[in-house]
């Protein structure tokens, strides 16, 4: 990885804090672990960061504390999201879905995720260049969906819908399978790299995307291969499932609202699977998001 890969990461600071933790009284140890967790950028694999500690004794200690540091790191990220509130610029979406993915895959490597998203975005960009002479917004959407579904194979996991892996970005990138909201996240992260006006839509029961430019508007359903939908079809879906037609169902989803929804999905899955430990972990972090507290444990 290397210290210079992330300018905001300083292994010497982690070493100093670990030394302080080693000699600190019991009542201060937890605070120091929270500091260590907050000093490691979310892009860095935790194990790789701790391996940067040069003192062999402290490095062993850091590895022993890895799970506790990870817990504080995740809580720190979730708390920061509550402070940012309901914005739909998605600048923090990638960070938060990667952090959420750590629940299921604590040893995931963000750089692998980033490289794959960059590669897909580059492919879409190349096709945009190939059609530059007549590239309308409608064609941009069609090309994006073509790449995501026909070339890359992202589609809904109908056969195993309740697999918790469907909600974790790392697994979705690997398997190309997911649920509506996790597949929508992949589309959004690719679109963000391309500067496309793509947004999440918190439709009940089935998360969608909406593309909105000055000259073109459409809804996109990544779960069904990126099929394009009009609002009338979405309204009929709501009516068929007992929901009244309300503008609130068609508003742009924020990162905060999306992560809440993903946590609720996981909470139901782990509860149904009787995975009590994971259910409690997800519940704990969902409470952080819903409390909007000015203090975090």
Short mmCIF file of C-alpha atoms in Angstrom, two decimals:
data_model
loop_
_atom_site.label_atom_id
_atom_site.label_comp_id
_atom_site.label_asym_id
_atom_site.label_seq_id
_atom_site.Cartn_x
_atom_site.Cartn_y
_atom_site.Cartn_z
CA UNK A 1 0.00 0.00 0.00
CA UNK A 2 2.62 2.51 1.05
CA UNK A 3 2.31 5.55 3.27
CA UNK A 4 2.23 7.96 0.36
CA UNK A 5 -0.73 6.24 -1.32
CA UNK A 6 -3.09 8.19 0.96
CA UNK A 7 -1.70 11.59 2.06
CA UNK A 8 -4.03 11.73 5.09
CA UNK A 9 -2.69 8.49 6.54
CA UNK A 10 0.32 8.67 8.84
CA UNK A 11 1.45 5.31 10.30
CA UNK A 12 3.63 7.07 12.85
CA UNK A 13 0.48 8.58 14.38
CA UNK A 14 -1.05 5.13 14.67
CA UNK A 15 2.15 3.85 16.29
CA UNK A 16 2.13 6.67 18.83
CA UNK A 17 -1.52 6.10 19.68
CA UNK A 18 -0.94 2.38 20.09
CA UNK A 19 1.91 3.12 22.48
CA UNK A 20 -0.37 5.49 24.39
CA UNK A 21 -3.03 2.76 24.49
CA UNK A 22 -0.50 0.25 25.84
CA UNK A 23 0.37 2.41 28.86
CA UNK A 24 -3.00 4.12 29.36
CA UNK A 25 -5.31 3.33 32.28
CA UNK A 26 -8.33 1.18 31.44
CA UNK A 27 -10.75 4.10 31.35
CA UNK A 28 -8.79 5.81 28.53
CA UNK A 29 -8.14 2.80 26.30
CA UNK A 30 -11.49 2.94 24.51
CA UNK A 31 -11.04 6.61 23.68
CA UNK A 32 -7.61 5.90 22.17
CA UNK A 33 -9.00 3.09 20.03
CA UNK A 34 -11.62 5.50 18.71
CA UNK A 35 -8.82 7.93 17.81
CA UNK A 36 -6.89 5.21 16.00
CA UNK A 37 -10.00 4.23 14.04
CA UNK A 38 -10.69 7.82 13.02
CA UNK A 39 -7.12 8.32 11.77
CA UNK A 40 -7.28 5.48 9.22
CA UNK A 41 -8.91 6.65 5.94
CA UNK A 42 -11.87 4.54 4.85
CA UNK A 43 -10.16 3.70 1.53
CA UNK A 44 -7.42 1.75 3.30
CA UNK A 45 -7.81 -1.91 4.15
CA UNK A 46 -7.58 -2.03 7.94
CA UNK A 47 -5.16 -4.94 8.04
CA UNK A 48 -2.83 -3.18 5.59
CA UNK A 49 -2.93 -0.01 7.68
CA UNK A 50 -2.05 -1.85 10.87
CA UNK A 51 0.79 -3.65 9.10
CA UNK A 52 2.36 -0.22 8.55
CA UNK A 53 3.13 -0.01 12.29
CA UNK A 54 6.91 -0.45 12.44
CA UNK A 55 7.30 -1.53 16.06
CA UNK A 56 6.85 -5.34 16.01
CA UNK A 57 5.32 -5.53 19.49
CA UNK A 58 2.81 -2.76 18.79
CA UNK A 59 2.04 -4.29 15.39
CA UNK A 60 1.04 -7.55 17.08
CA UNK A 61 -1.07 -5.58 19.54
CA UNK A 62 -2.74 -3.75 16.66
CA UNK A 63 -3.63 -7.01 14.96
CA UNK A 64 -5.14 -8.30 18.20
CA UNK A 65 -7.24 -5.13 18.40
CA UNK A 66 -8.29 -5.24 14.75
CA UNK A 67 -11.95 -6.20 15.26
CA UNK A 68 -12.43 -3.54 17.93
CA UNK A 69 -10.76 -0.88 15.78
CA UNK A 70 -13.00 -1.89 12.87
CA UNK A 71 -16.07 -1.51 15.06
CA UNK A 72 -15.07 2.03 16.05
CA UNK A 73 -14.16 2.85 12.46
CA UNK A 74 -17.62 1.88 11.21
CA UNK A 75 -19.41 3.76 13.99
CA UNK A 76 -17.30 6.82 13.25
CA UNK A 77 -18.30 6.76 9.56
CA UNK A 78 -21.98 6.25 10.34
CA UNK A 79 -21.96 9.09 12.83
CA UNK A 80 -20.28 11.44 10.31
CA UNK A 81 -23.04 10.61 7.82
CA UNK A 82 -25.74 11.71 10.28
CA UNK A 83 -24.00 15.08 10.62
CA UNK A 84 -24.04 15.57 6.85
CA UNK A 85 -27.75 14.84 6.71
CA UNK A 86 -29.99 14.31 3.70
CA UNK A 87 -28.03 15.55 0.72
CA UNK A 88 -28.28 13.95 -2.72
CA UNK A 89 -24.91 14.92 -4.16
CA UNK A 90 -23.63 11.39 -3.34
CA UNK A 91 -20.11 12.57 -2.52
CA UNK A 92 -20.15 10.24 0.47
CA UNK A 93 -22.05 7.35 -1.15
CA UNK A 94 -18.97 5.38 -2.10
CA UNK A 95 -17.49 5.68 1.38
CA UNK A 96 -20.69 4.58 3.07
CA UNK A 97 -21.49 1.57 0.89
CA UNK A 98 -17.88 0.40 1.25
CA UNK A 99 -18.13 0.78 5.02
CA UNK A 100 -21.47 -1.05 5.03
CA UNK A 101 -19.87 -3.80 2.98
CA UNK A 102 -17.30 -4.23 5.76
CA UNK A 103 -20.00 -5.80 7.95
CA UNK A 104 -20.09 -8.81 5.68
CA UNK A 105 -16.54 -8.66 4.35
CA UNK A 106 -14.25 -7.05 6.96
CA UNK A 107 -11.12 -7.90 4.93
CA UNK A 108 -12.40 -6.52 1.62
CA UNK A 109 -10.00 -4.41 -0.42
CA UNK A 110 -11.49 -1.08 -1.51
CA UNK A 111 -8.88 -0.69 -4.25
CA UNK A 112 -10.30 -3.78 -5.97
CA UNK A 113 -13.77 -2.25 -5.87
CA UNK A 114 -12.50 1.11 -7.12
CA UNK A 115 -10.54 -0.40 -9.99
CA UNK A 116 -13.59 -2.32 -11.17
CA UNK A 117 -15.85 0.72 -11.02
CA UNK A 118 -13.21 2.81 -12.81
CA UNK A 119 -12.90 0.16 -15.51
CA UNK A 120 -16.66 0.04 -16.13
CA UNK A 121 -16.89 3.84 -16.22
CA UNK A 122 -14.03 3.94 -18.73
CA UNK A 123 -15.88 1.47 -20.98
CA UNK A 124 -19.02 3.63 -20.90
CA UNK A 125 -16.93 6.73 -21.60
CA UNK A 126 -15.32 5.06 -24.61
CA UNK A 127 -18.74 4.27 -26.07
CA UNK A 128 -19.81 7.85 -25.45
CA UNK A 129 -16.79 9.00 -27.44
CA UNK A 130 -17.67 6.58 -30.24
CA UNK A 131 -21.11 8.21 -30.51
CA UNK A 132 -20.00 11.77 -29.81
CA UNK A 133 -21.50 13.15 -33.00
CA UNK A 134 -25.05 12.32 -31.93
CA UNK A 135 -24.82 11.59 -28.20
CA UNK A 136 -28.16 12.56 -26.66
CA UNK A 137 -29.07 12.10 -23.01
CA UNK A 138 -31.36 9.25 -24.00
CA UNK A 139 -28.50 7.50 -25.78
CA UNK A 140 -26.24 8.07 -22.76
CA UNK A 141 -28.73 6.19 -20.59
CA UNK A 142 -29.12 3.41 -23.14
CA UNK A 143 -25.35 2.94 -23.39
CA UNK A 144 -24.96 2.95 -19.60
CA UNK A 145 -27.64 0.26 -19.21
CA UNK A 146 -26.20 -1.74 -22.11
CA UNK A 147 -22.78 -1.85 -20.48
CA UNK A 148 -24.11 -2.57 -17.00
CA UNK A 149 -26.45 -5.38 -18.03
CA UNK A 150 -25.45 -6.81 -21.41
CA UNK A 151 -21.67 -6.46 -21.09
CA UNK A 152 -21.10 -6.62 -17.33
CA UNK A 153 -24.05 -8.81 -16.38
CA UNK A 154 -25.41 -6.89 -13.38
CA UNK A 155 -28.89 -8.23 -12.66
CA UNK A 156 -31.22 -9.09 -9.81
CA UNK A 157 -30.52 -12.19 -7.75
CA UNK A 158 -33.98 -13.67 -8.14
CA UNK A 159 -32.88 -17.18 -7.16
CA UNK A 160 -31.39 -16.14 -3.82
CA UNK A 161 -32.94 -12.76 -3.09
CA UNK A 162 -32.47 -12.96 0.70
CA UNK A 163 -28.76 -13.69 0.63
CA UNK A 164 -27.18 -10.91 2.75
CA UNK A 165 -24.35 -10.75 0.22
CA UNK A 166 -26.80 -9.05 -2.16
CA UNK A 167 -26.57 -5.94 0.02
CA UNK A 168 -22.78 -5.77 0.25
CA UNK A 169 -21.01 -3.84 -2.50
CA UNK A 170 -17.93 -6.07 -2.45
CA UNK A 171 -20.03 -9.17 -3.13
CA UNK A 172 -22.27 -7.45 -5.69
CA UNK A 173 -19.21 -6.37 -7.66
CA UNK A 174 -17.82 -9.92 -7.54
CA UNK A 175 -21.02 -11.84 -8.33
CA UNK A 176 -22.82 -9.25 -10.52
CA UNK A 177 -25.95 -10.13 -8.52
CA UNK A 178 -27.87 -7.98 -6.08
CA UNK A 179 -31.16 -6.49 -4.96
CA UNK A 180 -32.66 -3.30 -6.45
CA UNK A 181 -30.92 -0.83 -4.15
CA UNK A 182 -27.45 -2.43 -4.22
CA UNK A 183 -27.51 -2.69 -8.01
CA UNK A 184 -28.70 0.92 -8.16
CA UNK A 185 -25.69 1.89 -6.04
CA UNK A 186 -23.32 0.33 -8.58
CA UNK A 187 -25.01 2.30 -11.38
CA UNK A 188 -24.76 5.48 -9.28
CA UNK A 189 -21.06 5.02 -8.56
CA UNK A 190 -20.33 4.48 -12.26
CA UNK A 191 -22.55 7.46 -13.20
CA UNK A 192 -20.77 9.64 -10.65
CA UNK A 193 -17.47 8.97 -12.39
CA UNK A 194 -19.05 10.10 -15.66
CA UNK A 195 -20.78 13.18 -14.27
CA UNK A 196 -24.25 11.88 -15.17
CA UNK A 197 -27.39 13.32 -13.50
CA UNK A 198 -28.49 9.99 -12.05
CA UNK A 199 -30.25 9.71 -8.69
CA UNK A 200 -31.78 7.08 -6.45
CA UNK A 201 -35.57 6.86 -6.09
CA UNK A 202 -36.94 5.46 -2.82
CA UNK A 203 -39.95 3.72 -4.33
CA UNK A 204 -41.53 1.34 -1.77
CA UNK A 205 -40.75 -2.34 -2.30
CA UNK A 206 -38.53 -1.72 -5.31
CA UNK A 207 -35.74 0.87 -5.39
CA UNK A 208 -35.25 2.60 -8.76
CA UNK A 209 -33.04 5.19 -10.41
CA UNK A 210 -34.05 8.39 -12.14
CA UNK A 211 -32.09 10.21 -14.83
CA UNK A 212 -32.91 13.90 -14.99
CA UNK A 213 -31.32 16.37 -17.37
CA UNK A 214 -32.73 19.50 -18.99
CA UNK A 215 -33.90 17.56 -22.02
CA UNK A 216 -34.54 14.02 -20.82
CA UNK A 217 -36.10 12.15 -17.90
CA UNK A 218 -36.59 8.46 -17.25
CA UNK A 219 -36.68 5.87 -14.48
CA UNK A 220 -34.29 2.91 -14.61
CA UNK A 221 -34.73 -0.53 -13.03
CA UNK A 222 -31.27 -2.12 -12.56
CA UNK A 223 -32.79 -5.25 -11.01
CA UNK A 224 -34.44 -6.12 -14.33
CA UNK A 225 -31.46 -5.42 -16.55
CA UNK A 226 -31.69 -1.64 -16.69
CA UNK A 227 -35.14 -1.49 -18.27
CA UNK A 228 -36.44 2.08 -18.71
CA UNK A 229 -39.76 3.03 -17.12
CA UNK A 230 -42.09 6.00 -17.22
CA UNK A 231 -43.83 7.45 -14.18
CA UNK A 232 -47.20 5.99 -15.14
CA UNK A 233 -45.78 2.47 -14.93
CA UNK A 234 -44.26 3.23 -11.51
CA UNK A 235 -47.60 4.60 -10.27
CA UNK A 236 -49.39 1.47 -11.44
CA UNK A 237 -46.82 -0.63 -9.55
CA UNK A 238 -47.59 1.32 -6.37
CA UNK A 239 -51.35 0.93 -6.83
CA UNK A 240 -51.01 -2.81 -7.43
CA UNK A 241 -49.18 -3.15 -4.12
CA UNK A 242 -51.60 -1.07 -2.07
CA UNK A 243 -49.74 2.24 -2.00
CA UNK A 244 -51.38 5.56 -2.76
CA UNK A 245 -49.78 7.76 -5.37
CA UNK A 246 -47.63 10.20 -3.39
CA UNK A 247 -44.87 12.57 -4.55
CA UNK A 248 -42.73 11.46 -1.59
CA UNK A 249 -42.14 8.10 -3.28
CA UNK A 250 -40.53 9.80 -6.27
CA UNK A 251 -38.14 12.19 -4.52
CA UNK A 252 -34.41 11.83 -4.99
CA UNK A 253 -32.88 9.58 -2.36
CA UNK A 254 -29.97 10.84 -0.26
CA UNK A 255 -26.99 8.78 0.79
CA UNK A 256 -28.37 8.78 4.33
CA UNK A 257 -31.78 7.46 3.27
CA UNK A 258 -30.18 4.80 1.06
CA UNK A 259 -27.88 3.49 3.78
CA UNK A 260 -30.82 3.40 6.20
CA UNK A 261 -32.81 1.36 3.70
CA UNK A 262 -29.91 -1.02 3.09
CA UNK A 263 -29.50 -1.49 6.85
CA UNK A 264 -33.21 -2.21 7.27
CA UNK A 265 -33.01 -4.80 4.50
CA UNK A 266 -30.08 -6.50 6.22
CA UNK A 267 -31.80 -6.31 9.59
CA UNK A 268 -34.81 -8.23 8.23
CA UNK A 269 -32.60 -10.77 6.49
CA UNK A 270 -30.48 -11.51 9.56
CA UNK A 271 -33.58 -11.64 11.73
CA UNK A 272 -35.23 -14.14 9.38
CA UNK A 273 -32.01 -16.18 9.27
CA UNK A 274 -31.79 -16.05 13.08
CA UNK A 275 -28.29 -14.58 12.82
CA UNK A 276 -28.61 -12.79 16.16
CA UNK A 277 -25.07 -11.42 16.29
CA UNK A 278 -25.26 -9.77 12.87
CA UNK A 279 -28.80 -8.59 13.56
CA UNK A 280 -27.55 -6.74 16.64
CA UNK A 281 -24.60 -5.25 14.76
CA UNK A 282 -26.84 -3.86 12.03
CA UNK A 283 -29.44 -2.67 14.53
CA UNK A 284 -26.75 -0.80 16.46
CA UNK A 285 -25.60 1.11 13.38
CA UNK A 286 -29.12 1.77 12.15
CA UNK A 287 -29.85 3.39 15.50
CA UNK A 288 -26.91 5.74 14.92
CA UNK A 289 -28.38 6.79 11.57
CA UNK A 290 -31.88 7.25 12.97
CA UNK A 291 -30.93 9.06 16.17
CA UNK A 292 -29.18 12.04 14.53
CA UNK A 293 -27.41 12.28 17.89
CA UNK A 294 -24.67 14.77 18.62
CA UNK A 295 -22.78 12.11 20.53
CA UNK A 296 -21.59 8.70 19.50
CA UNK A 297 -20.38 5.89 21.72
#
